[in-house]
JSON list of C-alpha atoms in Angstrom, two decimals:
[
{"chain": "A", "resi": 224, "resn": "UNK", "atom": "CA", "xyz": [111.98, 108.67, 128.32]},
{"chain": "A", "resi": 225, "resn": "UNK", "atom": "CA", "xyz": [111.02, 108.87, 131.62]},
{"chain": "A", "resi": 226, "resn": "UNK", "atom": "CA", "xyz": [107.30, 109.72, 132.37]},
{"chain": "A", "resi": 227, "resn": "UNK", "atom": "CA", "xyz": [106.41, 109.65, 128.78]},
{"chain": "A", "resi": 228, "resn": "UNK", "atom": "CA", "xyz": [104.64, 106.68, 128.66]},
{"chain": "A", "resi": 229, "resn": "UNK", "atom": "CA", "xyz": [106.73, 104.64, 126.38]},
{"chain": "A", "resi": 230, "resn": "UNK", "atom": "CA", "xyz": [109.30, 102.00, 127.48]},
{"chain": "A", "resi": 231, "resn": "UNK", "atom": "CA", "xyz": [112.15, 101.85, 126.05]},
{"chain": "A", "resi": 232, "resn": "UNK", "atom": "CA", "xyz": [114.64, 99.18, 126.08]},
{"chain": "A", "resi": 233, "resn": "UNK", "atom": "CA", "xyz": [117.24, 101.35, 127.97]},
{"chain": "A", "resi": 234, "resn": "UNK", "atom": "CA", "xyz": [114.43, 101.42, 130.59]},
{"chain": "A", "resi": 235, "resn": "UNK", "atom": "CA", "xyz": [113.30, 97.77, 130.19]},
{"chain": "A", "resi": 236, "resn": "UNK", "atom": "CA", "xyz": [117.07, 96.96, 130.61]},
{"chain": "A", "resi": 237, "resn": "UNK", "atom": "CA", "xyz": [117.26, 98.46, 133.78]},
{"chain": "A", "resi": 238, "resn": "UNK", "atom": "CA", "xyz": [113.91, 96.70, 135.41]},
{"chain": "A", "resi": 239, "resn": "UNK", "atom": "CA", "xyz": [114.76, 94.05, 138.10]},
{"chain": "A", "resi": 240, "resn": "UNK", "atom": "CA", "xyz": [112.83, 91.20, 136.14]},
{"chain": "A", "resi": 241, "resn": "UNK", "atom": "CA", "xyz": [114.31, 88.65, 137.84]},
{"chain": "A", "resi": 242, "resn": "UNK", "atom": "CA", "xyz": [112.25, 85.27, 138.87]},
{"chain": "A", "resi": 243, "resn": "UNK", "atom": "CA", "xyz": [109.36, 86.89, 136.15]},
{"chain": "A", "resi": 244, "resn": "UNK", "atom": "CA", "xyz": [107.89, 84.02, 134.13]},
{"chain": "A", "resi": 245, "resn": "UNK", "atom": "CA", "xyz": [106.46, 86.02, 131.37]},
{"chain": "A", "resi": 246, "resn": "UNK", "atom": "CA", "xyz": [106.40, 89.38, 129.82]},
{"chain": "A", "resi": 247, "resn": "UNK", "atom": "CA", "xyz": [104.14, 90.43, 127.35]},
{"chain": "A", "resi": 248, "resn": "UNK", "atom": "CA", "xyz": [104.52, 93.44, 125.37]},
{"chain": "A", "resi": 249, "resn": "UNK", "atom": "CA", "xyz": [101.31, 93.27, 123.03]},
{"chain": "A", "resi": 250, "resn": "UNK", "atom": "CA", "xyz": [102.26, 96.82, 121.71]},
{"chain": "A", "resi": 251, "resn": "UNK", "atom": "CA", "xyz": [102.23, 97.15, 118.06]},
{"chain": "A", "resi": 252, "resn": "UNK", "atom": "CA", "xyz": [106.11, 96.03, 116.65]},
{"chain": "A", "resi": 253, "resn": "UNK", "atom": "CA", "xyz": [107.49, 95.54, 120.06]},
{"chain": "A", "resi": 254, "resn": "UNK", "atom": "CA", "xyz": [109.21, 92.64, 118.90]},
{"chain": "A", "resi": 255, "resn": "UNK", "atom": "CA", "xyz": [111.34, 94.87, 116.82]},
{"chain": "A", "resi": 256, "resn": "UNK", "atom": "CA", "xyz": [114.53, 96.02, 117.30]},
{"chain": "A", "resi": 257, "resn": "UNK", "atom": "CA", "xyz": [117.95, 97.98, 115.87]},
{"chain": "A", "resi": 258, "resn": "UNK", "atom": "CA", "xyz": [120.16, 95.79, 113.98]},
{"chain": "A", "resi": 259, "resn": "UNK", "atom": "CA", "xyz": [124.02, 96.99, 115.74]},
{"chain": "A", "resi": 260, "resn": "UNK", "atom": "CA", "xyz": [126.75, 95.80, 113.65]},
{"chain": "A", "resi": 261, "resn": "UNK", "atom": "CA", "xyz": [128.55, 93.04, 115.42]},
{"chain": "A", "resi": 262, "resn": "UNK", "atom": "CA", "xyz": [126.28, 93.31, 118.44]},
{"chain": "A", "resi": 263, "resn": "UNK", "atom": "CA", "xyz": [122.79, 91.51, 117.48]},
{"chain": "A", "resi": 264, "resn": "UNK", "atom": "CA", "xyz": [119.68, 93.31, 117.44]},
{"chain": "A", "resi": 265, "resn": "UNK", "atom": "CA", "xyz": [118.78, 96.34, 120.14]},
{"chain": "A", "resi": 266, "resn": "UNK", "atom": "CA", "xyz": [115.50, 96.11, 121.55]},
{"chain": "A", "resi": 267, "resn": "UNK", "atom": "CA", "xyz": [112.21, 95.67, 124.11]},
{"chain": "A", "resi": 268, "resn": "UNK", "atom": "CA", "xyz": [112.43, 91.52, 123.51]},
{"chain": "A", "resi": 269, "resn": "UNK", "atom": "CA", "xyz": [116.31, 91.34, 124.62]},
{"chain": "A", "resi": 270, "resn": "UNK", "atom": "CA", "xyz": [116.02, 94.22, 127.32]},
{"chain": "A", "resi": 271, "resn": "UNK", "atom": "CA", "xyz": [113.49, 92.14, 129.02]},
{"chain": "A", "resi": 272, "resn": "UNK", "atom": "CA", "xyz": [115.54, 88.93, 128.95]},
{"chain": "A", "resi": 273, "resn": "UNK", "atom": "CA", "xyz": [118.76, 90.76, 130.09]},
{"chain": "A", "resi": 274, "resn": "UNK", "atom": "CA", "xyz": [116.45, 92.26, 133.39]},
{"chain": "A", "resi": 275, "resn": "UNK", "atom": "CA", "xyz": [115.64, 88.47, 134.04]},
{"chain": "A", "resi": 276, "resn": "UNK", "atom": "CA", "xyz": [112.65, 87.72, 132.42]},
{"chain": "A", "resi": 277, "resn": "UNK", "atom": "CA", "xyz": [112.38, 83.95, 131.40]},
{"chain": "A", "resi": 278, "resn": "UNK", "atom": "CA", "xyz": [109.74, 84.05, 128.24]},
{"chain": "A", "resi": 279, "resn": "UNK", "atom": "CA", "xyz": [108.95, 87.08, 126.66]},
{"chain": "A", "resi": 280, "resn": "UNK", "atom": "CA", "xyz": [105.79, 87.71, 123.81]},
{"chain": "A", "resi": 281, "resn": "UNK", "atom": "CA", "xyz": [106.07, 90.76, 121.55]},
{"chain": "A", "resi": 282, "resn": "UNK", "atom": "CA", "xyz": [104.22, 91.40, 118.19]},
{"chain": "A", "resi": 283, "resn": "UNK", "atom": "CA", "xyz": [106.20, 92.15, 115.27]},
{"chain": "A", "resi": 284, "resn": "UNK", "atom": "CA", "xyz": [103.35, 94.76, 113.36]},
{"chain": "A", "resi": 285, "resn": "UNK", "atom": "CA", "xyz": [99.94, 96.80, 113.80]},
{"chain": "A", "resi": 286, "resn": "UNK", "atom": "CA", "xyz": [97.23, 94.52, 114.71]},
{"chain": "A", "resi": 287, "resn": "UNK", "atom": "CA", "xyz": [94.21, 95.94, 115.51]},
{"chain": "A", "resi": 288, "resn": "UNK", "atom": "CA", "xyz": [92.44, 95.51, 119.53]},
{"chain": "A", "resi": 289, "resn": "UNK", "atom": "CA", "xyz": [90.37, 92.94, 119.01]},
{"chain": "A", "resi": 290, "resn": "UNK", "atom": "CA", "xyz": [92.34, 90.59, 117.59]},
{"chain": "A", "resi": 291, "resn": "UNK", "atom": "CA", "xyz": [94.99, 91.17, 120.19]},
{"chain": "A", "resi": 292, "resn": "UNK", "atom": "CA", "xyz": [92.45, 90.83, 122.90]},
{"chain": "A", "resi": 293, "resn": "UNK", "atom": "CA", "xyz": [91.06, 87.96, 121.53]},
{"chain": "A", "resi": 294, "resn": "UNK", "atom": "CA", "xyz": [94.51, 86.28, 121.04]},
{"chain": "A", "resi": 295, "resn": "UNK", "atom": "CA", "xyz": [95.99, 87.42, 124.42]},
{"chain": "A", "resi": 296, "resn": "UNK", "atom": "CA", "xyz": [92.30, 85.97, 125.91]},
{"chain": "A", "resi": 297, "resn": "UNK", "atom": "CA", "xyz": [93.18, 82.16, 124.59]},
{"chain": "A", "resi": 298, "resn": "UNK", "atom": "CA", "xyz": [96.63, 82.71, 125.16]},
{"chain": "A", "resi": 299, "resn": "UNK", "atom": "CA", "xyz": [96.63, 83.13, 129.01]},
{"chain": "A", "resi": 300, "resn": "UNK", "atom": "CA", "xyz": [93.17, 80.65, 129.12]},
{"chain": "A", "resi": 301, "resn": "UNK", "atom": "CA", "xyz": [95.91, 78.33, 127.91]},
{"chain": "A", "resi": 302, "resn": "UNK", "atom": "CA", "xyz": [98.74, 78.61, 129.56]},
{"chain": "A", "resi": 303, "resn": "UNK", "atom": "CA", "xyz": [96.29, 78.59, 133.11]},
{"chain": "A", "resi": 304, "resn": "UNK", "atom": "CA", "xyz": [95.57, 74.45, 131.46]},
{"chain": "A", "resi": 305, "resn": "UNK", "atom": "CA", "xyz": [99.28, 73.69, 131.92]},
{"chain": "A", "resi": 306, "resn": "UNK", "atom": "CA", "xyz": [100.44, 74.07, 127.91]},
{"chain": "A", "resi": 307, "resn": "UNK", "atom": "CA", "xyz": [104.12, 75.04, 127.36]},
{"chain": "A", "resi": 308, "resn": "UNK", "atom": "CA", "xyz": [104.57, 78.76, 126.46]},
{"chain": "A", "resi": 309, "resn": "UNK", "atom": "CA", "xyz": [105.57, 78.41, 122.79]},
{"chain": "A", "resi": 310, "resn": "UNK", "atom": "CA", "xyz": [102.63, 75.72, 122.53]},
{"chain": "A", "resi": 311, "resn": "UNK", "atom": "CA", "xyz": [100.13, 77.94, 124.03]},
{"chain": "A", "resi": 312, "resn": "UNK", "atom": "CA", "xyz": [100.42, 80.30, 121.32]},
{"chain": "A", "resi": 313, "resn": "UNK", "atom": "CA", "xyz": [100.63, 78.24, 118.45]},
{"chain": "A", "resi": 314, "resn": "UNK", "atom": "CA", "xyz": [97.45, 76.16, 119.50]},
{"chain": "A", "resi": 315, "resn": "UNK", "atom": "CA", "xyz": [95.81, 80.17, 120.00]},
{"chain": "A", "resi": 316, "resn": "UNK", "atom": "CA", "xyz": [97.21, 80.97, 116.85]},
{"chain": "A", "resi": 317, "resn": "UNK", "atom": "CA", "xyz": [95.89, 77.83, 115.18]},
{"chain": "A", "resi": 318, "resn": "UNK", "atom": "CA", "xyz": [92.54, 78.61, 116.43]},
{"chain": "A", "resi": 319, "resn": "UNK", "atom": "CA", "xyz": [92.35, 82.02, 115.45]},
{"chain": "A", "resi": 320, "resn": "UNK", "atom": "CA", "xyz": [93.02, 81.02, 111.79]},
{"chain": "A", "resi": 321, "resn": "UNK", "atom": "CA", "xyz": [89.54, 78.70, 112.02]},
{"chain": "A", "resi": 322, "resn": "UNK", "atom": "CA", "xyz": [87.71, 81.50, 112.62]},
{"chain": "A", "resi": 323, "resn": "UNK", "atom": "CA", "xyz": [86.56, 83.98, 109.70]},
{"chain": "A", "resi": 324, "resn": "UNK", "atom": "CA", "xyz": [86.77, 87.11, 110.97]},
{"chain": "A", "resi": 325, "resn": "UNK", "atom": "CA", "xyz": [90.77, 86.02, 111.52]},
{"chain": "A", "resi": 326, "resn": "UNK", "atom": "CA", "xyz": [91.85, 83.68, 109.00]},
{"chain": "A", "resi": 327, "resn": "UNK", "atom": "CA", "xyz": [94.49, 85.98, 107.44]},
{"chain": "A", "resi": 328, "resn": "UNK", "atom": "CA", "xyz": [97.97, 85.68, 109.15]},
{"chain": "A", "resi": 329, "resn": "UNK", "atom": "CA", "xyz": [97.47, 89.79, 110.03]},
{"chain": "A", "resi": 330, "resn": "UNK", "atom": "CA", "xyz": [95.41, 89.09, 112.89]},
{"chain": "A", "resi": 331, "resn": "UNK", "atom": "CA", "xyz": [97.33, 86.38, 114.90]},
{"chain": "A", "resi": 332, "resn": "UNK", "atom": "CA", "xyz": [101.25, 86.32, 112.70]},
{"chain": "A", "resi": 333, "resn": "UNK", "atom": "CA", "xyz": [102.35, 89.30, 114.50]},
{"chain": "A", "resi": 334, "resn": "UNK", "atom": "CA", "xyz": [103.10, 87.24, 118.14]},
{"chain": "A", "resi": 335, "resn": "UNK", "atom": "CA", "xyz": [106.02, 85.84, 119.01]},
{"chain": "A", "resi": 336, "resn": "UNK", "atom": "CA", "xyz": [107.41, 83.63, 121.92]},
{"chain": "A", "resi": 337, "resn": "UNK", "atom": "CA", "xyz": [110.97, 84.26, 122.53]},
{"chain": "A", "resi": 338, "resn": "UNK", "atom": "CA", "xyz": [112.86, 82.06, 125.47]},
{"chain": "A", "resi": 339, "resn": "UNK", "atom": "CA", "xyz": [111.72, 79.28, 128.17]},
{"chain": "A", "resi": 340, "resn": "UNK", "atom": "CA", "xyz": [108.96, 77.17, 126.00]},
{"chain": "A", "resi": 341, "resn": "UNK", "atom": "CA", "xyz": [107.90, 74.78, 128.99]},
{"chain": "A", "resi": 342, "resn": "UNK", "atom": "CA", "xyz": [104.54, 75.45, 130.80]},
{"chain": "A", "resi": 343, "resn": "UNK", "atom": "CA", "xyz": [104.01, 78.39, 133.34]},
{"chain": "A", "resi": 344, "resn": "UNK", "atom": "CA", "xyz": [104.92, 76.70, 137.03]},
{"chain": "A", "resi": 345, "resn": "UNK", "atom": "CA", "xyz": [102.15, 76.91, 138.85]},
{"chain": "A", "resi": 346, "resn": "UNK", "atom": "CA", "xyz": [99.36, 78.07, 137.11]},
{"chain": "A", "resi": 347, "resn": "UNK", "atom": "CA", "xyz": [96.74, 75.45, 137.66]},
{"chain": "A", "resi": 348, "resn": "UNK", "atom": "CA", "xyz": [93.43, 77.48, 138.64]},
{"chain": "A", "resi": 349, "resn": "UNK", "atom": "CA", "xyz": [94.75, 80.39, 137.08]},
{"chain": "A", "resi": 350, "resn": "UNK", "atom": "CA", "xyz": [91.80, 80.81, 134.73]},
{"chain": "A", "resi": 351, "resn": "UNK", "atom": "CA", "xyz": [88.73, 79.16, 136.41]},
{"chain": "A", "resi": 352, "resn": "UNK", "atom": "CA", "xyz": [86.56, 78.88, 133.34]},
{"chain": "A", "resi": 353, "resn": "UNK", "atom": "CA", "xyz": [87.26, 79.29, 129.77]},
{"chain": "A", "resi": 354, "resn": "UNK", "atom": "CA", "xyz": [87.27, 82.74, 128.23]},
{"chain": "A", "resi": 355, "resn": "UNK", "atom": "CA", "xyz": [84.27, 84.23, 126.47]},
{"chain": "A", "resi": 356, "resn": "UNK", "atom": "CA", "xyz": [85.03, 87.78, 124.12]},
{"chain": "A", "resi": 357, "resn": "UNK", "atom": "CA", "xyz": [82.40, 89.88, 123.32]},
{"chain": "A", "resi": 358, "resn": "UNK", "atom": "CA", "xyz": [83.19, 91.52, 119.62]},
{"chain": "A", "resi": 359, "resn": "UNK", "atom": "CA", "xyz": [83.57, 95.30, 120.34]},
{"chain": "A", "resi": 360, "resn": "UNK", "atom": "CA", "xyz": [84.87, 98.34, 117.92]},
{"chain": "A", "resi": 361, "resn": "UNK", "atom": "CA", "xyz": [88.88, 99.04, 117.92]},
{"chain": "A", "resi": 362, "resn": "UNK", "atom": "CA", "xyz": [91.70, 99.89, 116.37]},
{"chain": "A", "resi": 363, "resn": "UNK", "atom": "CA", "xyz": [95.56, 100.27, 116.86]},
{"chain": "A", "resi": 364, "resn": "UNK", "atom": "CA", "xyz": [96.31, 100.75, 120.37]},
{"chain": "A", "resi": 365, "resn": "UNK", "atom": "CA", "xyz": [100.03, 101.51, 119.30]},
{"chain": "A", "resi": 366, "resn": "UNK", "atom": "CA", "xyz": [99.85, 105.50, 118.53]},
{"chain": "A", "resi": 367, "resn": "UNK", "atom": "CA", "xyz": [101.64, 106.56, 121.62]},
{"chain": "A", "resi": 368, "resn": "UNK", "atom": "CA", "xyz": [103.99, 109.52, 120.67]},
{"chain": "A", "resi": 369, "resn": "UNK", "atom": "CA", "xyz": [101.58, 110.68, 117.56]},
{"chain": "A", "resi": 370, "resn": "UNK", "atom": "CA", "xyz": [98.01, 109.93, 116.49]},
{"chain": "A", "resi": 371, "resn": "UNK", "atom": "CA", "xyz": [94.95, 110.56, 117.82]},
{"chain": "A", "resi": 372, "resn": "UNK", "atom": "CA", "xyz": [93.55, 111.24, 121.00]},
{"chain": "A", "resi": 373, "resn": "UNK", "atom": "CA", "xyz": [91.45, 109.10, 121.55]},
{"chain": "A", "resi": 374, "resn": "UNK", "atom": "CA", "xyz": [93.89, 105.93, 121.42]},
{"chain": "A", "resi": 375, "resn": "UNK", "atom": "CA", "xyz": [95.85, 107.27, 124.84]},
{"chain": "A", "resi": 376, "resn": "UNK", "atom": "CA", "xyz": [93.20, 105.67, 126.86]},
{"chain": "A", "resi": 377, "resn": "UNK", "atom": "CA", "xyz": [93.73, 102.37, 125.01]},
{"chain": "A", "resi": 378, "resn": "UNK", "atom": "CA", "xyz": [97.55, 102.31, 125.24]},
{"chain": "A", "resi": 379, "resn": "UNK", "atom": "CA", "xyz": [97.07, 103.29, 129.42]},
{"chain": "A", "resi": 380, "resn": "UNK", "atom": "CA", "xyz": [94.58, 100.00, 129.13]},
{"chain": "A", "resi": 381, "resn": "UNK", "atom": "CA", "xyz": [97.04, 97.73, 127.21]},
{"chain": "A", "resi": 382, "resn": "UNK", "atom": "CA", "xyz": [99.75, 98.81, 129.24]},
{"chain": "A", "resi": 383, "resn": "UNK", "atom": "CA", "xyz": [97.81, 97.90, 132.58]},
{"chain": "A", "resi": 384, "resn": "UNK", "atom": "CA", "xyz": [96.69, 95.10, 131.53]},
{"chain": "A", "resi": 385, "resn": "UNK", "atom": "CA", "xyz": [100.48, 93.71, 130.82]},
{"chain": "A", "resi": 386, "resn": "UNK", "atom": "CA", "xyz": [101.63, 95.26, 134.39]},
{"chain": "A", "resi": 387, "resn": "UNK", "atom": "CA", "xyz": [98.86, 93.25, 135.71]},
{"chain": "A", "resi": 388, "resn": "UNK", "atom": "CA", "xyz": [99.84, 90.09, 133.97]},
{"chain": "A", "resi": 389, "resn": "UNK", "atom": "CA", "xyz": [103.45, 90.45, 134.87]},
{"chain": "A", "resi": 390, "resn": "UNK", "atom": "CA", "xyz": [102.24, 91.64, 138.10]},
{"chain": "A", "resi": 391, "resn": "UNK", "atom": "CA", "xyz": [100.40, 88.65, 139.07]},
{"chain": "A", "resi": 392, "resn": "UNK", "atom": "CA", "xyz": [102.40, 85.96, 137.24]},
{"chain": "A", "resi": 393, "resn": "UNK", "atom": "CA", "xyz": [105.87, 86.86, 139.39]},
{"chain": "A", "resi": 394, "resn": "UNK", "atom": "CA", "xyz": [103.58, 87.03, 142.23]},
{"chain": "A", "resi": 395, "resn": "UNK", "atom": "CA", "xyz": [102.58, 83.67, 141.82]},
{"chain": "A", "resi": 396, "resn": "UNK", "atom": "CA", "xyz": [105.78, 82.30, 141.53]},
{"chain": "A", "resi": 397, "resn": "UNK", "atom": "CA", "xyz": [107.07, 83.80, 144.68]},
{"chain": "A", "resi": 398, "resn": "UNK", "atom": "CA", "xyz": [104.17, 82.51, 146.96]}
]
């Protein structure tokens, strides 16, 4: 509910997302939903769509921080060259599985890309130079509503840094 830190989709429905090129939710299983009989499936992904969003990426399990940050890292690098959404992450996706630390599908299987597949309008300059990670500890950012304490901080820090790319991304397609 309100205030509680967690969006819902009854929330997410009632955003004004309109003219937003891309939503992320990187949040562990936000691309699940419930199944309603006759009505499709209930959830963050179609909320998001319905409050105008035009591309939306959600994770359907747990992955742990770094490979989300490293994934979400290539993934806007990307799209900031001019690749199509959909394209974007399956070139990061491809990548990850060369490297060894991230060859199983765990680390980079979980992301999806659900509507408009073309490239991000106006993004050229985006990203000036290509992105370097540092390695760093982490776990599952996704224990809002039960598990420890310590993960708050990184669900305030996920959450942010999705604001921020919705955030700038509309922003840039205003000006």
């Amino acid at each position: 509910g309100p205030g509680d830190g967690v969006l819902t989709a009854l929330e997410g429905g009632s955003l004004d997302l309109g003219g937003t090129q891309l939503v992320v939710l990187s949040a562990c299983g936000t691309g699940l939903g419930d199944g309603k009989s006759g009505e499709g499936v209930y959830g963050l992904q179609r909320s998001m769509m319905l409050a105008g969003a035009k591309t939306v990426v959600m994770s359907l399990w747990s992955v742990d921080d770094a490979s989300t940050r490293d994934l979400m890292v290539e993934y806007y690098w990307r799209l900031s060259q001019g690749e199509g959404r959909s394209e974007a992450m399956r070139s990061t996706q491809l990548k990850m599985l060369k490297r060894p630390g991230q060859r199983h599908p765990f680390h980079w299987g979980a992301f999806i890309v659900s509507g408009d597949w073309r490239p991000m309008p106006d993004t050229e300059g985006f990203v000036k130079t290509p992105p370097r990670v540092s390695p760093r500890a982490g776990g599952c950012a996704c224990r809002a509503g039960g598990g420890n304490a310590g993960s708050m901080g990184m669900d305030w820090a996920w959450g942010l840094l999705g604001l921020l790319g919705v955030w700038v991304l509309r922003r840039r397609v205003r000006t």
